[in-house]
Coordinates of N, CA and C in Angstrom, one line a residue:
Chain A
X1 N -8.9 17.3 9.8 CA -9.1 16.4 8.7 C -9.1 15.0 9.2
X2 N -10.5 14.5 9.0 CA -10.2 12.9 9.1 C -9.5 12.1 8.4
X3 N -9.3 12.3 7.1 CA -7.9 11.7 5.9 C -8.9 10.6 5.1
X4 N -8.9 9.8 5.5 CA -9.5 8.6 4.7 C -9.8 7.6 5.5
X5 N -11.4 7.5 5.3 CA -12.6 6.7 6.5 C -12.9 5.8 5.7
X6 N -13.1 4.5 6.4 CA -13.9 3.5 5.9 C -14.8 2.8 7.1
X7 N -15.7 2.4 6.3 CA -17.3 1.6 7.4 C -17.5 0.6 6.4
X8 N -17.8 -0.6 7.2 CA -17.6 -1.1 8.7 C -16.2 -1.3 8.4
X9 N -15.4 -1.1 10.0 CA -14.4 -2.3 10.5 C -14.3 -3.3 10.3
X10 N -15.1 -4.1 10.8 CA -15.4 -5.6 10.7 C -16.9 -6.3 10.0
X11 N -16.8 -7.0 9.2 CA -18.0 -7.7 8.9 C -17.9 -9.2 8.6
X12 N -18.7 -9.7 8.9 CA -19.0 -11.6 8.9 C -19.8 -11.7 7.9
X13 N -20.0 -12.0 6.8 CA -20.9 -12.5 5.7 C -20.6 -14.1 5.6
X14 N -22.1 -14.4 5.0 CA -22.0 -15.7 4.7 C -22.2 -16.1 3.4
X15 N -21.4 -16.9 2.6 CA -21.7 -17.3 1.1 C -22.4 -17.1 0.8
X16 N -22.2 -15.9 -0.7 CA -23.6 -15.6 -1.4 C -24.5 -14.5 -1.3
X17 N -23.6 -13.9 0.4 CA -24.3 -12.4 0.4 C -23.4 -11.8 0.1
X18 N -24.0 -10.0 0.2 CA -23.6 -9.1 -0.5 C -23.7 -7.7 0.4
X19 N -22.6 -7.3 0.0 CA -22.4 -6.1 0.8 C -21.4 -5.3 0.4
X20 N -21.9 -3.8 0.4 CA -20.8 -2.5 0.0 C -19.6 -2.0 1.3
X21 N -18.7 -1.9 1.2 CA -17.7 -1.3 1.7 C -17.7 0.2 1.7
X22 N -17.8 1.2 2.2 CA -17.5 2.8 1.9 C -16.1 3.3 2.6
X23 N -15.7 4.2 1.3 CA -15.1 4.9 1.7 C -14.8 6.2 1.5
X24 N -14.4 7.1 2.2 CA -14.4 8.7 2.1 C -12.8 9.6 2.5
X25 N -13.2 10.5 1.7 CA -11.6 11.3 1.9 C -11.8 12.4 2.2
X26 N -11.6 13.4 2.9 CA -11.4 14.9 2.8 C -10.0 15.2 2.4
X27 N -9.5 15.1 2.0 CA -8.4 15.6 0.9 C -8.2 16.9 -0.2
X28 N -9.3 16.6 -0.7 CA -9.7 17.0 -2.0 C -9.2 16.2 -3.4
X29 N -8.4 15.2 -3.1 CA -7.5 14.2 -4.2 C -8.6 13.3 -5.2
X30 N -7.5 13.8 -6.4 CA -8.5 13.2 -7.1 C -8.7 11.7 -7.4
X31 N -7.6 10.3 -7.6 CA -7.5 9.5 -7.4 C -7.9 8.6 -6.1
X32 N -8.8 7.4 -6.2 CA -8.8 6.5 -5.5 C -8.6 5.3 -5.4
X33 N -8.7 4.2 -4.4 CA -7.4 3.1 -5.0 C -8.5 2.0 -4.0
X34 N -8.8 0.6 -4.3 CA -9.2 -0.4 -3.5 C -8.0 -1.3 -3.2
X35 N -7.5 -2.1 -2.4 CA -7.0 -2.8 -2.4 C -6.9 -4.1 -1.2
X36 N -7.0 -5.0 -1.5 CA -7.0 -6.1 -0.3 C -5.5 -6.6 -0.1
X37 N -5.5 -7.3 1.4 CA -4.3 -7.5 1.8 C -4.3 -9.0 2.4
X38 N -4.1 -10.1 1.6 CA -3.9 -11.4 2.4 C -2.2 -11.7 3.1
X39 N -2.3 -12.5 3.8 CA -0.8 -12.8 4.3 C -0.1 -13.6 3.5
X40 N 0.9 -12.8 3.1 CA 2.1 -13.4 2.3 C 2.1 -12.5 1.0
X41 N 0.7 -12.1 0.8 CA 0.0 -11.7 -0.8 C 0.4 -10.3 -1.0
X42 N 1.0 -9.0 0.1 CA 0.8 -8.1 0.2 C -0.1 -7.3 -0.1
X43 N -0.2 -6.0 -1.1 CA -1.0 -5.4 -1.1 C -1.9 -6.0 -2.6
X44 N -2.1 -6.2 -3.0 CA -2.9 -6.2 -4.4 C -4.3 -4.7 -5.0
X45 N -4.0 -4.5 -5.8 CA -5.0 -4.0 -5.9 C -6.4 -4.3 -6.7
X46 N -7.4 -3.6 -6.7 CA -8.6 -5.0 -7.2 C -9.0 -3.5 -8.5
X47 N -9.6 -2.2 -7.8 CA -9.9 -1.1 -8.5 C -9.2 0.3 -8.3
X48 N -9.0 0.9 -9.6 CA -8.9 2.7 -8.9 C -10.1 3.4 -9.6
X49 N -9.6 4.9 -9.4 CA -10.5 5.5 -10.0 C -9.6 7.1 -10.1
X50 N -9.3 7.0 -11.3 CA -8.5 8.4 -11.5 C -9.0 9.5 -11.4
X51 N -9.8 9.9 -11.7 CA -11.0 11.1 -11.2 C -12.5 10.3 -11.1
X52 N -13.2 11.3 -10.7 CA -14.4 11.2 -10.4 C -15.3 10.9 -11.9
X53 N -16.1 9.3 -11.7 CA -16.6 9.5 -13.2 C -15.8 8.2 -13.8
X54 N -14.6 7.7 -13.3 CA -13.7 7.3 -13.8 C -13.9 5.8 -13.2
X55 N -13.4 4.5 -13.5 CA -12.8 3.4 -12.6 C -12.1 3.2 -13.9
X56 N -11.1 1.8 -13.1 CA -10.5 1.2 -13.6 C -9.9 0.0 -13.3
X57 N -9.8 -1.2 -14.2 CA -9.7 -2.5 -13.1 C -8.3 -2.7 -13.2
X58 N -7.9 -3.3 -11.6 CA -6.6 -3.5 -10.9 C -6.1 -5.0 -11.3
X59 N -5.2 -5.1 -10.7 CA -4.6 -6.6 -10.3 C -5.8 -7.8 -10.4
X60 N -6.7 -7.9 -9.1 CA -7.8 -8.9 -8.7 C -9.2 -8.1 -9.0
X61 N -9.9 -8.0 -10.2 CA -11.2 -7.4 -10.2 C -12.3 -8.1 -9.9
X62 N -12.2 -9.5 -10.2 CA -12.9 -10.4 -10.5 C -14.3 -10.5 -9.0
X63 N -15.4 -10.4 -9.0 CA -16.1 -10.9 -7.7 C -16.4 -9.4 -7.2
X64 N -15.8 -8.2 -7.7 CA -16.2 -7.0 -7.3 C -16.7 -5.7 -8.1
X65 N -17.4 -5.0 -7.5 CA -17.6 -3.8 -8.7 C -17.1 -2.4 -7.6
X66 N -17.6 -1.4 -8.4 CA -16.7 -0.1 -7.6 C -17.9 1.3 -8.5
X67 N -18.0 2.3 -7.2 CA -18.9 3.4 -7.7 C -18.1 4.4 -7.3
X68 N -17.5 5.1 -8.0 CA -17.1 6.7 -8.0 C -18.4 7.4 -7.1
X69 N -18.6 7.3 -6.3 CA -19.9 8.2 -6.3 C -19.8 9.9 -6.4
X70 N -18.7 10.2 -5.9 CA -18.5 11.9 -6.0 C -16.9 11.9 -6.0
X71 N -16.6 13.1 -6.0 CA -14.7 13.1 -6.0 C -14.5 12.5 -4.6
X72 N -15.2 12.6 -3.3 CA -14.8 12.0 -1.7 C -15.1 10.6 -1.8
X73 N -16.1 9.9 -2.1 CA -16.5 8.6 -1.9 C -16.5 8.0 -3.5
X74 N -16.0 6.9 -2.8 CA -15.4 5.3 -3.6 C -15.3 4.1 -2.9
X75 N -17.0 3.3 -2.9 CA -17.5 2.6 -2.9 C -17.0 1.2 -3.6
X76 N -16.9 -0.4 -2.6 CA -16.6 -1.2 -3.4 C -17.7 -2.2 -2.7
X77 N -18.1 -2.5 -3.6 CA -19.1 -4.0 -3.9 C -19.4 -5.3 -3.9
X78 N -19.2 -6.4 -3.0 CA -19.3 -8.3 -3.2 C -20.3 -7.9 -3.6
X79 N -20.9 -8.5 -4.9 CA -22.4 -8.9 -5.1 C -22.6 -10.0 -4.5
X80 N -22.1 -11.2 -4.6 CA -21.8 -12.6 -3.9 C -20.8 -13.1 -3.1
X81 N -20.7 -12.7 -1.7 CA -19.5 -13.0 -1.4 C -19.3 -14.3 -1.2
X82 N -17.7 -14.8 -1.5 CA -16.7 -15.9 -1.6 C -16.1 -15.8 -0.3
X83 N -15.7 -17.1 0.4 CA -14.6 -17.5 1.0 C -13.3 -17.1 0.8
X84 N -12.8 -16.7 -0.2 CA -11.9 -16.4 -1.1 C -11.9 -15.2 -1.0
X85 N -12.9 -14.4 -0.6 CA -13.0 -13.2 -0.4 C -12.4 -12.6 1.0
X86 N -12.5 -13.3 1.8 CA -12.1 -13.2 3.3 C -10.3 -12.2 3.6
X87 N -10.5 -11.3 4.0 CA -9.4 -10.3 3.7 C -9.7 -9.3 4.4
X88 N -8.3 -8.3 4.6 CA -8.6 -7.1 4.7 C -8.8 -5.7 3.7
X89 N -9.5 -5.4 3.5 CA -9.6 -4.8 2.3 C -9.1 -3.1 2.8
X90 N -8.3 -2.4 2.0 CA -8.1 -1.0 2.7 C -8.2 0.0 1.3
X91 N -8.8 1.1 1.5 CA -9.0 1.9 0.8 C -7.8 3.2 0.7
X92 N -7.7 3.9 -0.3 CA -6.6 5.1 -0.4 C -6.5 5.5 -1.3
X93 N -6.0 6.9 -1.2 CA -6.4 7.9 -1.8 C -5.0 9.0 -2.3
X94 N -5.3 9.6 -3.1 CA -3.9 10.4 -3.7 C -4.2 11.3 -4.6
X95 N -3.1 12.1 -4.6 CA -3.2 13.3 -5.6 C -3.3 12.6 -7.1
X96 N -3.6 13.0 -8.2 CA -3.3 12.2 -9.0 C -2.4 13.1 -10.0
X97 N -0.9 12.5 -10.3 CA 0.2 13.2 -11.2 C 0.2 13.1 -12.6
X98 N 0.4 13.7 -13.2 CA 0.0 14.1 -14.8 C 1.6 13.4 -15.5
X99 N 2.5 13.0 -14.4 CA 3.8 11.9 -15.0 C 3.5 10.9 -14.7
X100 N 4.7 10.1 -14.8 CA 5.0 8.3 -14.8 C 5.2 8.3 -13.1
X101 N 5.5 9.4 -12.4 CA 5.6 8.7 -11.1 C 4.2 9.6 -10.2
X102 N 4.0 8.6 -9.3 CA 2.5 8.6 -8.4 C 3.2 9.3 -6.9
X103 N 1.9 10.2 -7.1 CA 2.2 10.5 -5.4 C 1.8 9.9 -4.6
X104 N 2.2 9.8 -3.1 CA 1.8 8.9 -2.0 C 0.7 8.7 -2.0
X105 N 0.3 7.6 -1.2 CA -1.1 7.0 -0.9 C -1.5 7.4 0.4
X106 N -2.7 7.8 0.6 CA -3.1 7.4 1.7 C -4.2 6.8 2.7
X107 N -3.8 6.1 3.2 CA -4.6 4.7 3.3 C -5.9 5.1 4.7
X108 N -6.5 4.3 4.3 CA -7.9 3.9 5.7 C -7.5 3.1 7.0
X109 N -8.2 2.5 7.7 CA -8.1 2.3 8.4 C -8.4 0.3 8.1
X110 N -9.1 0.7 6.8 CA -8.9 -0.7 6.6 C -10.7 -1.3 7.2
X111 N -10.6 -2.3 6.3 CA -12.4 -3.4 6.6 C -11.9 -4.8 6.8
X112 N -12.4 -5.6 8.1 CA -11.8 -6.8 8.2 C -12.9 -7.6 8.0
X113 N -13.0 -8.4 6.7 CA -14.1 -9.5 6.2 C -13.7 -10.7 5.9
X114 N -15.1 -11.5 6.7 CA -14.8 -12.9 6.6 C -15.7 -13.5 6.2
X115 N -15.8 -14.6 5.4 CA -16.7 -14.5 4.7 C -17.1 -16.2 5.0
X116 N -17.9 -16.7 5.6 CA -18.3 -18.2 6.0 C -19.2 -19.1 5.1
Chain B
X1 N 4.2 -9.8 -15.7 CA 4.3 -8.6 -15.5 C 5.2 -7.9 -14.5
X2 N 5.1 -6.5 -14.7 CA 6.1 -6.2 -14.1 C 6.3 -6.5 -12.5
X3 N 7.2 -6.7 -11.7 CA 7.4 -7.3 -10.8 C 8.6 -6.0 -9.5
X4 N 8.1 -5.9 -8.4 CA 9.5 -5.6 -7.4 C 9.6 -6.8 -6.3
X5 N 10.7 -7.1 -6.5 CA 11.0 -8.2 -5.3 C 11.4 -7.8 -4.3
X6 N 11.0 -8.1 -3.4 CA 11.7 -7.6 -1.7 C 12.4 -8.3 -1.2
X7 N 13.5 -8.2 -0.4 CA 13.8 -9.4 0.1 C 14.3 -8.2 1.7
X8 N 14.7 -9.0 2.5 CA 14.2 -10.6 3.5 C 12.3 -10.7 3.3
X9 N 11.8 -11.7 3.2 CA 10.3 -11.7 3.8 C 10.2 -11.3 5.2
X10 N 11.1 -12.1 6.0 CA 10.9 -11.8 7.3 C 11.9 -11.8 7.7
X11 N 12.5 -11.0 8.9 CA 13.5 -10.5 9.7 C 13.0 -10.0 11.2
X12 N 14.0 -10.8 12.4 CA 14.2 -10.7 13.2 C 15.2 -10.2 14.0
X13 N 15.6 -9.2 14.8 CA 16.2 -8.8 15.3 C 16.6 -8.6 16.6
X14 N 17.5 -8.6 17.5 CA 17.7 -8.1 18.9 C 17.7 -6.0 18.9
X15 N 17.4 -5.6 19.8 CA 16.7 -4.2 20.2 C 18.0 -3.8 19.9
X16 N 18.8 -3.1 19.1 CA 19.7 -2.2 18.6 C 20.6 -2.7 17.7
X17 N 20.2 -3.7 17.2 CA 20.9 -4.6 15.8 C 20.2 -3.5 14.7
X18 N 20.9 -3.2 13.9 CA 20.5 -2.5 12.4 C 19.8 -3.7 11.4
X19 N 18.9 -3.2 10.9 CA 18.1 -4.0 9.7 C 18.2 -3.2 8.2
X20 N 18.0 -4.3 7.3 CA 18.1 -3.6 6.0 C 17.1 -4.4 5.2
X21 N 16.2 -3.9 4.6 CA 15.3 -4.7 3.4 C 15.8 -3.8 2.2
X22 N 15.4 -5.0 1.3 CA 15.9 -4.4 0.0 C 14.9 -4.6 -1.5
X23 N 14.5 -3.8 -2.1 CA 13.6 -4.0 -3.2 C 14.2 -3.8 -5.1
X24 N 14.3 -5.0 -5.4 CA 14.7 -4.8 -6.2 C 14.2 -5.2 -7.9
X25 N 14.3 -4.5 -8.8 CA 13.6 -5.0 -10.1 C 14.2 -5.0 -10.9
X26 N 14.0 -5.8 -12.2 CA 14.7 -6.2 -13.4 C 14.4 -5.0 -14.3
X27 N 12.9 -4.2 -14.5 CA 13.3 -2.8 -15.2 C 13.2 -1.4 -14.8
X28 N 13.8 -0.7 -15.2 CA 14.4 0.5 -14.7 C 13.0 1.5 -13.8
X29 N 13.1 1.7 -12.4 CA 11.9 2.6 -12.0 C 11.9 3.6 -12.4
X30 N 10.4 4.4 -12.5 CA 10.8 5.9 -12.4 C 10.8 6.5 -11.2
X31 N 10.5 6.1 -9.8 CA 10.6 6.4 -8.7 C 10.5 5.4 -7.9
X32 N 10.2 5.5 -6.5 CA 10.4 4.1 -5.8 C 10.0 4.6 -4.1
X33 N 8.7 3.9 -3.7 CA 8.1 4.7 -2.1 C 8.3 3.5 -1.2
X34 N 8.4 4.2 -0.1 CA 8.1 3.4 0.8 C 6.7 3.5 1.7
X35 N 6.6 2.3 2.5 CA 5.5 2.9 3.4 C 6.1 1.5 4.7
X36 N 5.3 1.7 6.0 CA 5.2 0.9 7.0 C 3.8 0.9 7.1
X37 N 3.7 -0.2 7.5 CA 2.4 -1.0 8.1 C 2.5 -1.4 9.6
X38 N 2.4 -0.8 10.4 CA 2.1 -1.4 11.9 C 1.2 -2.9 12.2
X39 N 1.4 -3.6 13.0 CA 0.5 -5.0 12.9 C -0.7 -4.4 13.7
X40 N -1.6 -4.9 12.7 CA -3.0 -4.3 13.2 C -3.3 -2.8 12.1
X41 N -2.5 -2.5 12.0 CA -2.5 -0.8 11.2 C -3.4 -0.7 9.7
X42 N -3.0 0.2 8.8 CA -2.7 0.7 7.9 C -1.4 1.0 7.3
X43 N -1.1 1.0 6.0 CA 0.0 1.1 5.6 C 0.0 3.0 5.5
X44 N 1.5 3.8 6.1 CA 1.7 4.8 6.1 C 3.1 5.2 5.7
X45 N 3.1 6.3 4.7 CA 3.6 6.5 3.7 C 5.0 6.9 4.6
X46 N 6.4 6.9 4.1 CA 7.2 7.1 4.4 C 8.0 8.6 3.7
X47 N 8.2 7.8 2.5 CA 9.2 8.4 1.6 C 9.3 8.2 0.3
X48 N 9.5 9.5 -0.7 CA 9.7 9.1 -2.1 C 11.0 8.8 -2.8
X49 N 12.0 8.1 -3.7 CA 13.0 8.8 -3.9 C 12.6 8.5 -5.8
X50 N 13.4 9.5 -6.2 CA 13.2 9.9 -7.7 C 14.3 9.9 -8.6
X51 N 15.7 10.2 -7.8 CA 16.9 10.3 -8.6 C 18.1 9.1 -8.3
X52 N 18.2 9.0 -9.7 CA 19.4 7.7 -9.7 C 20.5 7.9 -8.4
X53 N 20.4 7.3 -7.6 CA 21.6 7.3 -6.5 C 21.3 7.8 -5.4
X54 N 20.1 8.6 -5.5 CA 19.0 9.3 -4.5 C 19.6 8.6 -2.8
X55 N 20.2 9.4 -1.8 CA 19.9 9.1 -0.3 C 19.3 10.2 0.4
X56 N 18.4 9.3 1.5 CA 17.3 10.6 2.0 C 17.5 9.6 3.4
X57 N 17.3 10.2 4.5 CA 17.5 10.2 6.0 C 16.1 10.6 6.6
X58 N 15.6 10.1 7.5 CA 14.5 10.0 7.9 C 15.4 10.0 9.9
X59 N 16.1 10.4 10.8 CA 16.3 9.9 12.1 C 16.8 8.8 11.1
X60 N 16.6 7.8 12.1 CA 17.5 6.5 11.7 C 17.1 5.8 10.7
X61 N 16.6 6.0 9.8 CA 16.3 5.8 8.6 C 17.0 6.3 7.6
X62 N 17.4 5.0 6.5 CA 18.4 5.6 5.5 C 18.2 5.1 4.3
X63 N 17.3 5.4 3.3 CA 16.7 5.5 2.0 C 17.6 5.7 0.7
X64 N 18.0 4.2 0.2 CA 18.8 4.8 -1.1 C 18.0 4.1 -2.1
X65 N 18.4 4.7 -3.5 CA 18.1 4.5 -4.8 C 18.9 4.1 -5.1
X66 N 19.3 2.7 -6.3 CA 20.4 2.6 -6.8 C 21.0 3.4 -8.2
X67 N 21.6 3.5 -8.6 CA 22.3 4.3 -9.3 C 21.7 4.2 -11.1
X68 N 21.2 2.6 -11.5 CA 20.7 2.3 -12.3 C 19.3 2.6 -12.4
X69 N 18.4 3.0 -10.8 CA 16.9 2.7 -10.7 C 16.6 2.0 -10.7
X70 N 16.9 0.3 -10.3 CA 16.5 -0.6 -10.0 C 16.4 -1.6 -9.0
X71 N 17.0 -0.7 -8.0 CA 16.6 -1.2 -6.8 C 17.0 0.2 -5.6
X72 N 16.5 -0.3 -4.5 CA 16.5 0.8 -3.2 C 16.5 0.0 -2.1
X73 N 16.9 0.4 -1.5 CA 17.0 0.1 0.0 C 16.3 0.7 1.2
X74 N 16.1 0.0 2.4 CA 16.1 0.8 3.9 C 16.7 -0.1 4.8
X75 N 17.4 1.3 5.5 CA 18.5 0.4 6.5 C 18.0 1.0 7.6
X76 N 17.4 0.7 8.4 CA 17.6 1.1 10.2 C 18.5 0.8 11.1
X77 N 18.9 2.1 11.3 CA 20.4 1.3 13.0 C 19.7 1.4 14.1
X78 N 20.1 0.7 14.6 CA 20.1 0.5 16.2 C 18.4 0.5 16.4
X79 N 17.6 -0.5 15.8 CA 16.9 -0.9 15.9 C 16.1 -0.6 17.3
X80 N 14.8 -0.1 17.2 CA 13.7 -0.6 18.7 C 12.8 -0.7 18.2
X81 N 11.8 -1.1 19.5 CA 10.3 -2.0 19.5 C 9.9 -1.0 18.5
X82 N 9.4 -0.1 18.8 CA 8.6 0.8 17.9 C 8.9 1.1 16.1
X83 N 9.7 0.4 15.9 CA 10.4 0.0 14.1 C 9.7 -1.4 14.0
X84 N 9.0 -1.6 14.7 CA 8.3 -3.3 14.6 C 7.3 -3.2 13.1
X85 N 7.2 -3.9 12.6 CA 6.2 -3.8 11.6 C 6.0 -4.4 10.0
X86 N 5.8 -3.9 9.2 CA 5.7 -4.7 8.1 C 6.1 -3.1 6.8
X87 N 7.8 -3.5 6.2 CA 8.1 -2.5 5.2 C 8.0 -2.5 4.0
X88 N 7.2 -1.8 3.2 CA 6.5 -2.5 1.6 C 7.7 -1.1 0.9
X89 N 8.0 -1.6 0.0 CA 8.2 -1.0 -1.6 C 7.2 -0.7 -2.8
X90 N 7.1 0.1 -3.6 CA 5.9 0.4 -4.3 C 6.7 1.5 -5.0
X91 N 6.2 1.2 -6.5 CA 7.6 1.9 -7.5 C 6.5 2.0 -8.8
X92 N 6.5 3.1 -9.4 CA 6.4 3.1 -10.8 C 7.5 2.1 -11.8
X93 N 7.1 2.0 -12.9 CA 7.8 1.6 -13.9 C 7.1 2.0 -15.2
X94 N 8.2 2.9 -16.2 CA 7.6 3.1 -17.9 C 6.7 4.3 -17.3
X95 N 5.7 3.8 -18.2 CA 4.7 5.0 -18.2 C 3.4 4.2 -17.1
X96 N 3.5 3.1 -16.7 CA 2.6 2.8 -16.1 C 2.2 3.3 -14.6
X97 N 1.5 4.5 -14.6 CA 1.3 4.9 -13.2 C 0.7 4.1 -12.1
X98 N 0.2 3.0 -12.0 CA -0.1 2.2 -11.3 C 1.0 1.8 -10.9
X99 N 1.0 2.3 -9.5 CA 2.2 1.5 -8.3 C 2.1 0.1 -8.5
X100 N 3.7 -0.6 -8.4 CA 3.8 -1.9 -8.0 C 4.5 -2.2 -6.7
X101 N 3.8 -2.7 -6.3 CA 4.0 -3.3 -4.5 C 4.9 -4.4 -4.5
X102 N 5.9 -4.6 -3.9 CA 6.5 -5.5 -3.3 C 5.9 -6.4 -2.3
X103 N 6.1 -6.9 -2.2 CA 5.1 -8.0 -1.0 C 5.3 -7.5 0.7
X104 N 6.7 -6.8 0.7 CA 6.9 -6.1 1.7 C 7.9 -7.3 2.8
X105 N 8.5 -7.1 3.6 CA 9.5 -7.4 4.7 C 8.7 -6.9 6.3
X106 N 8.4 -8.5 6.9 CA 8.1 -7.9 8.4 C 9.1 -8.2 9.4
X107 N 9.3 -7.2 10.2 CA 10.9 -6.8 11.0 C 10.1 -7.1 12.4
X108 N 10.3 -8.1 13.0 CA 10.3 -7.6 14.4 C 11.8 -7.8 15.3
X109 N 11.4 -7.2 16.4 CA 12.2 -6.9 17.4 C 12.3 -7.3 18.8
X110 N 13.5 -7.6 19.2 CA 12.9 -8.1 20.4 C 13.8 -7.7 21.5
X111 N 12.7 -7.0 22.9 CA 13.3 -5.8 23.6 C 14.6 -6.9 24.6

């Protein structure tokens, strides 16, 4: 089991472009989670997506969109990317619990984008 | 909105000094996780705890819940390089299943 992949590692964008993030799980879990990580900021999250079919907007949505594409992949989106955008963004994934408490996360490997 | 505070932000240690971060909130959790983050990493999941006063042991790891559900702890003894890292908190509250993150505690060490 690879767990949860994301492409690219690293990317350099320049103001105003645009570019999708992927990510994938072999899991089978239904829940997906975006989340970026500045220093000091810890985790934030921007989107999830409780099943397949589903999103939902997080903490920071603003500047992004998000595609459920199948129950494995959950896709996130700069249409325009910002300076402000420059982060690490990490994807993760989870069972999803039918109570008030969540099961673990589990996380990617992470996308490091900078955005000039 | 709802909020978990962490405290130390940051902590420093000599190589067998015990550390403790602490996560705490004004309303009552329904559970409360941990994870580590290695520098450079991904954050990787630890441990859950669920019951008021809850202690769970990990090796030198010592995971409590407080008695009210409003705060938890982790204590490491005798500290080494390899506990270096960054320790986040992440808790339900109410019915809102969206985890809330603590900003997290980075521990290093020094051999």
């Amino acid at each position: 089991n690879a767990g949860v992949t994301q492409t690219p590692k690293f990317q350099v964008l320049k103001t105003g472009q645009s570019m999708t993030l992927q990510c994938a799980q072999d899991m089978n879990h239904n829940s997906m989670y975006w989340y970026r990580q500045d220093p000091g900021m810890g985790l934030r999250l921007i989107y999830y997506s409780a099943s397949e079919g589903t999103t939902d907007k997080g903490e920071v949505p603003n500047g992004y969109n998000v595609s459920r594409l199948n129950k494995r992949e959950f896709s996130l989106r700069l249409e325009s990317a910002a300076p402000s955008q420059t982060s690490v963004y990490f994807c993760a994934s989870s069972r999803t619990s039918g109570q008030a408490t969540s099961y673990e996360q589990y996380f990617g490997p992470g996308t490091r984008l900078t955005v000039t | 909105g709802q909020q978990v505070m962490q405290i130390p932000q940051y902590q420093h240690v000599q190589e067998g000094e015990d550390f403790t971060t602490y996560c705490n909130s004004s309303t009552t959790l329904s559970n409360i996780q941990w994870y580590k983050q290695r520098p450079g990493g991904h954050p990787v999941f630890l441990i859950q705890l669920v019951k008021s006063g809850e202690v769970k042991k990990q090796k030198r790891l010592t995971f409590q819940f407080g008695e009210a559900k409003k705060n938890s702890s982790l204590h490491i003894t005798a500290t080494q390089t390899t506990d270096v890292g960054t320790y986040f908190c992440a808790a339900n509250a109410g019915n809102n299943r969206k985890l809330i993150w603590g900003l997290g505690t980075s521990l290093a060490v020094n051999p």
